[in-house]
XYZ file of C-alpha atoms in Angstrom:
598
model
C 0.417 0.043 0.181
C 1.095 3.527 -1.183
C 2.355 5.724 1.762
C 0.366 8.595 2.306
C 1.844 11.757 3.005
C 1.002 14.684 4.171
C 1.604 18.073 3.451
C 0.996 21.023 6.494
C 0.793 23.941 4.733
C 1.040 27.059 7.332
C 0.563 29.464 4.121
C -1.063 32.643 5.634
C 2.059 32.314 8.120
C 5.607 32.778 9.225
C 6.830 33.104 12.331
C 9.583 35.670 13.553
C 11.696 32.673 15.655
C 11.244 30.668 13.053
C 13.897 32.401 10.695
C 16.902 30.863 11.433
C 15.638 27.914 9.795
C 14.170 30.419 6.841
C 11.347 28.010 6.505
C 8.693 28.572 4.474
C 6.222 26.850 6.611
C 6.175 23.636 4.411
C 5.799 20.496 6.268
C 5.960 17.289 4.851
C 4.683 13.906 7.009
C 5.531 10.210 6.243
C 1.983 9.655 8.201
C 2.797 6.181 8.262
C 5.923 6.594 10.597
C 5.397 10.459 11.730
C 8.406 11.462 11.003
C 9.446 14.665 9.361
C 10.681 14.393 6.000
C 11.284 18.690 5.775
C 11.870 20.860 8.198
C 9.761 23.346 9.060
C 7.371 24.647 11.113
C 4.724 22.509 13.958
C 1.178 22.787 11.959
C -1.179 23.706 14.751
C -3.637 20.429 16.229
C -6.252 20.358 14.206
C -9.973 21.610 15.865
C -12.709 18.983 15.282
C -15.246 20.566 12.912
C -18.345 22.334 14.233
C -21.831 20.182 12.897
C -23.711 22.914 12.322
C -20.888 24.737 9.673
C -20.645 21.668 7.698
C -23.466 19.296 7.520
C -26.513 20.963 6.833
C -24.437 22.265 3.763
C -25.229 20.550 0.338
C -23.731 19.158 -2.502
C -20.613 20.803 -3.764
C -21.365 23.252 -1.075
C -18.198 22.888 0.551
C -17.128 23.190 -3.161
C -17.893 26.350 -3.845
C -17.149 27.670 -0.489
C -13.782 27.412 -1.589
C -13.268 27.559 -5.418
C -15.937 28.793 -8.472
C -15.174 26.357 -10.734
C -12.120 24.681 -12.102
C -11.129 25.294 -16.379
C -8.656 23.727 -19.057
C -8.109 25.993 -21.084
C -6.198 24.570 -24.751
C -4.908 25.659 -28.228
C -7.424 24.711 -31.272
C -5.440 25.911 -34.153
C -9.169 27.362 -35.705
C -10.664 29.121 -32.341
C -7.167 30.142 -30.766
C -7.941 29.312 -26.568
C -10.471 28.040 -25.477
C -12.683 26.401 -22.824
C -12.299 23.132 -22.692
C -13.393 21.890 -19.872
C -15.758 23.440 -16.813
C -15.669 21.615 -13.215
C -18.077 21.024 -11.932
C -20.486 20.212 -14.694
C -23.297 22.823 -13.580
C -20.804 25.608 -12.865
C -22.396 29.314 -14.447
C -20.086 31.789 -16.224
C -20.759 34.313 -18.576
C -19.361 35.147 -22.593
C -17.774 37.530 -21.116
C -16.082 35.639 -18.703
C -15.376 32.808 -20.465
C -13.817 34.841 -22.852
C -10.758 36.433 -20.059
C -10.420 33.502 -18.395
C -9.040 32.518 -21.800
C -7.251 35.019 -22.606
C -5.639 35.369 -19.073
C -4.643 32.059 -18.901
C -2.103 31.859 -21.898
C 1.106 34.108 -21.553
C 1.718 36.439 -24.547
C 2.930 34.394 -27.750
C 6.339 36.837 -26.861
C 7.206 35.567 -23.154
C 8.312 32.721 -24.917
C 6.894 30.227 -21.670
C 8.582 27.085 -22.414
C 7.910 24.760 -19.626
C 5.257 24.650 -16.512
C 4.778 28.096 -15.039
C 2.850 28.750 -12.993
C 0.914 33.209 -12.246
C -2.733 34.618 -10.914
C -4.871 37.137 -13.092
C -8.182 38.566 -11.273
C -10.704 40.081 -13.052
C -14.242 41.829 -13.247
C -17.481 39.152 -12.279
C -19.955 39.870 -14.204
C -22.716 41.906 -12.762
C -26.489 39.940 -11.853
C -24.725 37.262 -10.483
C -26.294 35.500 -7.764
C -23.450 34.323 -5.392
C -24.720 30.401 -4.054
C -23.529 30.212 0.099
C -23.809 34.163 1.143
C -24.857 34.408 4.421
C -23.425 31.482 4.848
C -19.786 33.201 3.492
C -20.085 36.745 4.738
C -19.940 35.754 8.300
C -16.862 33.565 7.394
C -15.944 36.962 5.652
C -16.464 38.985 8.609
C -14.196 37.072 10.838
C -10.703 37.286 8.550
C -8.604 40.416 8.351
C -9.434 43.749 6.222
C -6.494 41.939 3.590
C -8.401 38.854 3.244
C -11.625 39.848 2.470
C -12.915 39.096 -0.720
C -14.282 41.032 -2.436
C -17.548 39.451 -4.143
C -16.985 42.009 -8.340
C -14.100 39.706 -8.564
C -12.490 36.383 -9.411
C -8.932 35.074 -8.980
C -8.139 33.236 -11.453
C -4.324 30.451 -10.143
C -3.647 29.463 -13.331
C -0.927 26.325 -14.270
C 0.216 26.528 -18.195
C 2.425 23.934 -19.308
C 4.117 24.459 -23.711
C 6.063 21.579 -24.084
C 7.073 20.515 -28.073
C 5.056 17.904 -29.510
C 5.986 16.511 -33.227
C 2.083 15.016 -33.718
C 0.194 17.975 -32.880
C 0.434 20.076 -35.818
C 1.315 23.810 -34.181
C 4.212 21.076 -33.541
C 3.524 22.453 -29.082
C 1.578 20.838 -26.296
C -0.151 23.969 -24.985
C -3.083 23.571 -21.872
C -3.750 25.205 -18.864
C -5.372 24.088 -15.954
C -7.298 26.915 -13.887
C -9.631 27.008 -10.958
C -11.520 30.254 -10.061
C -12.114 31.785 -7.020
C -13.367 34.991 -5.113
C -10.437 33.817 -2.194
C -6.257 36.013 -2.394
C -5.412 32.427 -1.342
C -2.355 32.728 -3.542
C -0.269 30.779 -2.360
C -2.366 28.109 -1.299
C -3.822 27.418 -4.573
C -0.188 27.558 -6.216
C 0.547 25.227 -3.985
C -1.837 23.301 -4.519
C -1.809 23.571 -8.076
C 1.546 22.581 -8.105
C 0.517 18.751 -6.226
C -2.436 17.985 -8.695
C -1.908 20.267 -12.774
C 1.256 17.346 -13.063
C -0.226 14.369 -12.488
C -3.309 15.552 -14.340
C -1.520 16.594 -17.968
C -1.013 12.456 -17.590
C -4.350 11.629 -16.533
C -7.492 13.972 -17.852
C -10.812 14.455 -16.931
C -11.460 11.548 -14.496
C -8.152 12.880 -12.494
C -10.006 16.653 -12.159
C -13.351 14.988 -11.463
C -11.605 13.469 -8.681
C -9.678 16.434 -7.393
C -13.291 18.563 -7.233
C -14.619 15.483 -5.410
C -11.674 15.667 -2.873
C -12.267 19.843 -2.171
C -16.144 18.808 -2.191
C -14.899 16.589 1.418
C -12.960 19.933 2.390
C -14.571 21.528 5.251
C -16.012 25.465 5.087
C -12.586 28.255 5.163
C -12.835 28.821 8.467
C -11.088 31.915 10.039
C -8.250 31.470 12.686
C -8.849 27.266 12.682
C -5.861 24.933 11.695
C -8.389 23.106 8.762
C -6.993 19.406 7.002
C -6.930 19.627 3.146
C -7.209 16.865 1.715
C -5.805 16.177 -2.672
C -5.040 13.023 -4.068
C -3.750 11.368 -1.131
C -1.831 14.459 0.121
C -3.921 15.964 3.272
C -2.221 20.145 3.289
C -2.573 21.731 6.367
C -4.094 25.100 6.367
C -4.522 28.550 9.365
C -5.688 31.271 7.560
C -5.568 33.898 9.700
C -8.862 35.560 11.807
C -9.806 38.857 13.042
C -8.737 38.099 16.535
C -5.041 37.262 16.506
C -5.007 39.892 13.606
C -3.219 41.732 15.469
C 0.210 38.854 15.319
C -0.886 38.663 11.759
C 0.046 41.483 10.199
C 3.899 40.965 11.633
C 4.562 38.341 9.571
C 3.998 37.495 5.873
C 0.255 37.654 4.305
C -1.843 35.571 2.521
C -0.159 36.549 -1.017
C 3.216 34.861 0.252
C 5.379 35.912 -2.229
C 9.114 36.667 -1.870
C 8.504 40.554 -1.407
C 13.166 40.506 -1.343
C 13.051 38.672 -5.099
C 10.020 40.755 -6.387
C 11.654 43.820 -5.745
C 15.195 43.312 -6.114
C 14.981 45.025 -9.559
C 14.006 47.994 -7.727
C 16.137 47.689 -5.139
C 16.304 51.601 -4.127
C 13.186 52.692 -4.924
C 10.734 50.515 -2.499
C 10.029 53.592 -0.230
C 8.517 55.581 -3.438
C 6.779 52.883 -4.333
C 5.163 52.083 -1.544
C 3.959 55.924 -1.002
C 3.290 55.061 -4.391
C 0.104 52.382 -3.541
C -0.066 53.658 -0.492
C -2.131 57.147 -2.669
C -3.655 54.809 -5.106
C -1.549 56.274 -8.339
C -1.897 54.392 -11.276
C 0.771 51.663 -11.744
C 2.000 49.731 -14.626
C 4.614 46.617 -14.045
C 6.372 45.576 -17.727
C 7.645 41.847 -16.875
C 8.784 39.547 -19.492
C 6.196 36.509 -17.881
C 3.141 36.378 -16.324
C 4.912 34.716 -13.574
C 7.179 37.530 -12.568
C 4.501 40.185 -13.630
C 1.578 38.898 -11.537
C 4.284 38.015 -7.867
C 5.442 42.093 -8.692
C 2.168 43.188 -8.429
C 0.786 40.991 -5.745
C 4.241 41.722 -3.720
C 2.675 46.009 -4.280
C -0.691 45.444 -2.910
C 0.946 43.881 -0.164
C 3.305 46.253 0.914
C 0.742 48.099 2.676
C -0.627 45.864 5.174
C -2.359 45.976 7.626
C -4.024 48.555 5.582
C -6.332 47.253 3.077
C -4.891 48.111 -1.198
C -8.523 49.503 -2.799
C -8.410 50.529 -5.544
C -8.071 47.637 -8.708
C -5.691 45.812 -9.488
C -4.477 42.904 -11.976
C -1.435 40.609 -11.342
C -1.614 39.938 -15.318
C -3.409 41.675 -18.069
C -3.489 41.957 -21.429
C -4.762 43.321 -25.038
C -7.771 40.673 -24.856
C -9.347 42.482 -21.667
C -12.312 43.189 -22.092
C -11.260 46.729 -20.185
C -8.479 47.009 -21.852
C -10.387 50.024 -23.460
C -11.328 51.102 -20.670
C -7.651 51.301 -18.703
C -6.263 52.512 -21.629
C -7.463 55.242 -23.396
C -5.673 58.710 -23.403
C -9.324 60.596 -23.449
C -9.146 60.194 -19.945
C -6.073 60.288 -16.928
C -5.280 56.904 -15.872
C -7.216 55.205 -13.343
C -6.474 53.814 -10.210
C -4.867 50.346 -11.031
C -1.971 48.621 -10.538
C -1.464 46.535 -14.174
C 0.794 43.573 -14.719
C 1.800 43.302 -18.869
C 3.658 41.328 -20.221
C 3.370 42.066 -24.450
C 5.383 45.059 -26.231
C 2.405 46.519 -27.747
C 1.421 48.342 -24.137
C 5.686 50.445 -23.769
C 3.921 52.176 -26.416
C -0.259 52.110 -25.936
C 0.624 53.040 -21.771
C 3.285 55.998 -22.301
C 0.816 57.958 -21.128
C 0.583 56.679 -17.271
C 1.915 58.561 -14.995
C 4.551 55.766 -13.001
C 5.626 52.403 -15.108
C 8.147 49.921 -13.756
C 10.152 47.601 -15.748
C 10.822 44.573 -14.278
C 13.880 42.697 -16.302
C 13.667 38.792 -15.198
C 14.243 38.377 -11.959
C 16.810 36.852 -10.267
C 19.035 36.979 -6.557
C 21.578 39.404 -6.708
C 24.655 37.403 -6.531
C 26.122 40.666 -5.251
C 25.346 43.709 -3.539
C 22.960 45.735 -6.119
C 24.115 49.231 -7.662
C 22.487 52.708 -6.980
C 19.853 53.159 -9.873
C 18.379 56.349 -10.370
C 14.279 57.103 -11.158
C 14.233 56.895 -14.921
C 12.197 59.528 -16.944
C 9.272 58.231 -18.975
C 10.202 59.794 -22.022
C 12.500 57.072 -22.609
C 10.948 54.455 -21.547
C 10.171 53.379 -25.136
C 9.514 49.799 -25.994
C 10.043 46.797 -23.226
C 13.041 46.136 -24.093
C 13.617 49.467 -22.130
C 16.625 48.925 -19.008
C 14.723 47.597 -15.728
C 13.436 50.351 -13.653
C 11.517 52.998 -12.494
C 10.047 55.694 -15.577
C 8.029 58.597 -13.135
C 8.375 61.729 -12.441
C 7.277 61.669 -8.841
C 8.905 63.133 -6.338
C 8.476 61.349 -2.982
C 6.998 63.474 0.223
C 9.345 62.049 2.939
C 13.240 61.633 3.095
C 14.802 58.037 1.369
C 15.348 55.482 4.760
C 19.026 54.772 3.923
C 19.167 52.072 7.056
C 16.750 49.324 4.995
C 18.661 49.394 2.446
C 21.965 49.031 3.851
C 20.184 46.217 5.981
C 19.264 44.509 3.217
C 22.441 45.225 1.603
C 24.453 43.782 4.382
C 22.002 40.544 3.636
C 23.048 40.243 0.382
C 26.784 40.098 1.001
C 25.751 37.902 3.831
C 24.534 35.632 1.566
C 20.984 35.929 3.893
C 18.247 33.638 2.805
C 15.676 35.326 0.984
C 12.896 34.284 2.906
C 14.433 35.970 5.304
C 15.145 39.183 4.050
C 11.809 39.246 2.758
C 10.828 39.230 6.537
C 13.111 41.961 6.875
C 11.560 44.046 4.190
C 7.938 43.155 5.422
C 8.186 44.271 8.563
C 9.645 47.419 7.037
C 6.603 47.939 5.357
C 3.958 46.599 8.140
C 6.074 49.851 10.568
C 5.994 52.069 7.799
C 2.132 51.654 7.388
C 1.805 51.375 10.714
C 3.009 54.429 11.913
C 1.355 55.983 8.812
C -2.027 54.778 10.516
C -1.889 54.934 13.824
C -3.175 58.896 13.987
C -5.624 58.590 11.394
C -7.031 55.796 13.699
C -7.128 58.121 16.865
C -8.368 60.107 15.564
C -11.772 58.621 13.892
C -11.970 57.068 17.512
C -12.747 60.282 18.733
C -15.440 60.322 16.300
C -17.287 58.157 18.751
C -19.795 59.750 21.038
C -19.147 58.826 24.957
C -21.585 55.800 25.931
C -22.966 58.062 28.600
C -24.893 59.735 24.861
C -26.634 56.692 24.078
C -29.807 56.544 25.683
C -32.307 53.850 24.782
C -35.596 54.936 24.092
C -33.596 57.192 21.509
C -32.016 55.947 18.270
C -27.915 55.213 18.272
C -26.384 58.731 18.362
C -24.692 59.369 14.575
C -20.379 59.578 14.296
C -18.936 62.424 13.813
C -18.544 63.815 10.598
C -14.430 63.684 9.287
C -13.239 66.737 9.063
C -9.756 66.956 7.503
C -8.107 70.303 9.061
C -9.106 68.625 12.936
C -7.241 65.846 12.155
C -4.079 67.904 10.459
C -4.248 69.554 13.582
C -3.348 67.052 15.996
C -0.503 65.857 13.654
C 1.744 68.526 15.543
C 1.278 66.861 18.540
C 0.074 63.382 18.113
C 1.569 62.023 14.865
C 3.425 59.689 12.654
C 6.814 61.096 14.511
C 6.110 59.266 17.323
C 6.732 55.898 15.740
C 9.048 56.612 12.805
C 11.561 58.913 12.369
C 11.433 59.437 8.742
C 11.825 62.843 7.947
C 9.465 65.107 4.670
C 6.358 65.933 4.366
C 3.820 64.214 6.119
C 1.143 66.813 6.051
C 1.380 66.394 2.038
C 1.057 62.277 1.644
C -2.098 62.425 4.696
C -3.589 65.778 1.943
C -3.421 63.415 -0.726
C -4.196 60.408 0.960
C -7.499 61.917 1.696
C -8.145 61.871 -1.649
C -7.498 58.822 -2.700
C -9.435 55.783 -2.658
C -7.659 53.950 0.045
C -8.575 56.710 2.334
C -11.792 56.142 0.931
C -12.441 51.951 1.863
C -9.862 52.182 4.915
C -12.796 55.042 5.945
C -16.286 53.526 4.945
C -14.907 50.148 6.962
C -14.010 52.120 10.066
C -17.516 53.945 9.714
C -19.466 50.728 9.479
C -17.663 48.675 12.260
C -18.174 51.495 14.594
C -22.069 52.024 13.651
C -22.346 48.326 14.154
C -20.341 49.555 17.717
C -23.327 51.883 18.279
C -25.854 49.402 17.643
C -24.839 47.309 19.954
C -23.821 49.577 22.781
C -27.797 50.643 22.470
C -29.247 46.879 22.019
C -27.631 46.145 25.720
C -28.103 49.907 27.507
C -32.092 48.180 26.019
C -31.341 45.121 27.438
C -30.516 47.029 31.537
C -34.008 48.149 31.075
C -37.152 46.716 33.133
C -38.653 47.103 29.418
C -41.689 45.589 31.442
C -42.016 47.950 33.726
C -42.581 50.230 30.776
C -44.743 48.284 29.293
C -47.361 48.683 31.997
C -47.046 52.480 32.640
C -47.677 52.671 28.246
C -50.970 52.100 26.272
C -50.580 48.763 24.506
C -50.476 50.639 21.365
C -46.932 52.201 22.379
C -46.389 48.560 23.917
C -47.164 46.807 21.231
C -44.486 49.249 18.748
C -42.132 48.987 21.443
C -42.194 44.558 20.515
C -41.849 45.057 17.179
C -38.812 48.074 17.381
C -36.708 45.111 19.776
C -37.706 42.728 17.443
C -36.509 43.950 14.912
C -33.152 44.997 16.789
C -32.963 41.184 16.911
C -33.258 40.939 13.175
C -30.617 43.380 12.599
C -27.861 41.786 15.185
C -28.489 39.005 13.243
C -27.859 40.277 9.908
C -25.309 42.647 10.445
C -23.321 40.587 12.879
C -23.518 43.106 15.139
C -20.955 42.575 17.569
C -23.239 41.540 20.656
C -23.122 39.189 23.118
C -25.172 36.241 22.285
C -26.176 36.687 26.791
C -27.287 40.262 25.134
C -29.426 38.356 22.659
C -30.915 35.931 25.283
C -31.847 38.377 27.548
C -33.503 41.043 25.031
C -35.497 37.546 23.938
C -36.416 37.733 27.055
C -37.957 40.953 27.386
C -39.888 40.397 24.319
C -40.985 37.469 25.363
C -42.055 38.767 28.566
C -43.720 42.000 27.557
C -46.088 39.829 25.006
C -47.655 37.847 27.838
C -47.956 40.916 30.368
C -50.417 41.681 27.532
C -54.337 40.223 26.582
C -54.475 36.824 25.058
C -55.280 38.308 21.946
C -52.391 40.756 21.301
C -50.416 38.130 22.698
C -51.142 35.386 19.667
C -50.877 38.090 17.053
C -47.441 39.036 18.290
C -45.980 35.911 19.369
C -47.535 35.151 15.620
C -45.386 37.925 14.191
C -42.490 38.403 12.390
C -39.985 41.197 11.795
C -39.634 43.097 9.308
């Protein structure tokens, strides 16, 4: 009997205490002996799956919690790229979505990707689509850190592309992609999964794919904070997704994208701080790279560099001239949109000449020696995709350059420090820079919250005070980023620019929603602490019935909006409702006990 292996994948975490081991978080075990085959971080014991989360799910619901579908894209001599297989067969994709998947699943012809290539892309979902498991997945989503929450308007495509010479075919090459379509941004997990299943799929074809999907339909739901065992074709992947409760810890670690930051930023080594500003401000950015693998990794590295802040604009790890948004994003009739594009086609060097910030990436290699200082290049010098690697922009950073991080990473190159350790240093640098920037905003926004004494059970919850830019700017003199960062420069100018950006808008809306829900929760608690039965005895039956209906709606709202209310509080409020109803005449009791909420 073949040995069953277990691949333990801590795809979303990398603990600093393991830096000396330079592990990427993989454990490979022989399940019969329990011996480690590869050194790595020990996984936590798996927690039991709760029956109410899983047993109530219908066939393919578990699959849908992880993936929308699996596609096989091949090359047809008459049709070009074509979707050959969609699994499960009942999965719905519009013609527009299929077209996007077809073109985004193959590298541009100039990339010359022989052998196996992995990359990912992101595309817009067609509007008006119903989402299965909506409430269930929304409940899971609320417990995730903000940078891992799914965006219901987009799908990710995770690609394993194979191109090998085959004289038996008219074209002379075998070209095919296995593509996982998902709403989840779990880049490292799905990349690892494809690495395990794609090579075998190309040998065994459809029956193997059906077995893979069947395995996924037995996976537990992606519950945040739990160690999950995910069986896949004789292997078991152990994965833990960070939960909101441990987000503060997870922020000091690589994000779920888990790209090799140092490797990705090597070609633009001396400009990492300027790139951080451009991403923070939601500036239009183009990454020109020789292959989809390099373009997608670099775009994901850029998006993750402002974590724990969520990048709220659109980003396309791999973008082609066939993309349905091509005209929208390349038009010269209006300013370039707030988006990060990863491209490989030389045509873009001409089409996107008017874009203000372009990053040209060569073949990504780790430097054998300390990289030399490279100046920012002028946009007019970027004429073709063959232009030298570098950053082409006229942007002047608001903050002075941090020489310390550059020296620290240069020293690492000299000492042959592993790239995983270099990436941890770089990620921590970005994290501390982002936190220094965002803490003053968090502090000011918290001051907009009404005092608890202003919450009355007999009035509607008070409103948040308005965000005033001038008032915020005044707080920076004594409580600005200088408290946590030694960087000098025009912080005020950076904040003014940021307050006009999509990233501020997305961040503030999220904070506004959280605080509004907190006020609703406090209002519920205030109601529970009142003697509502005594109140009802002092008022008319009409007023009492009105109160009961409002309280029932409060309970519905708490459930619908997942308000941060303790279960005991909700039970107490339900008891109040029942007691009030029982004190009413029988005819009213019958009506109110049957009456739902609106």
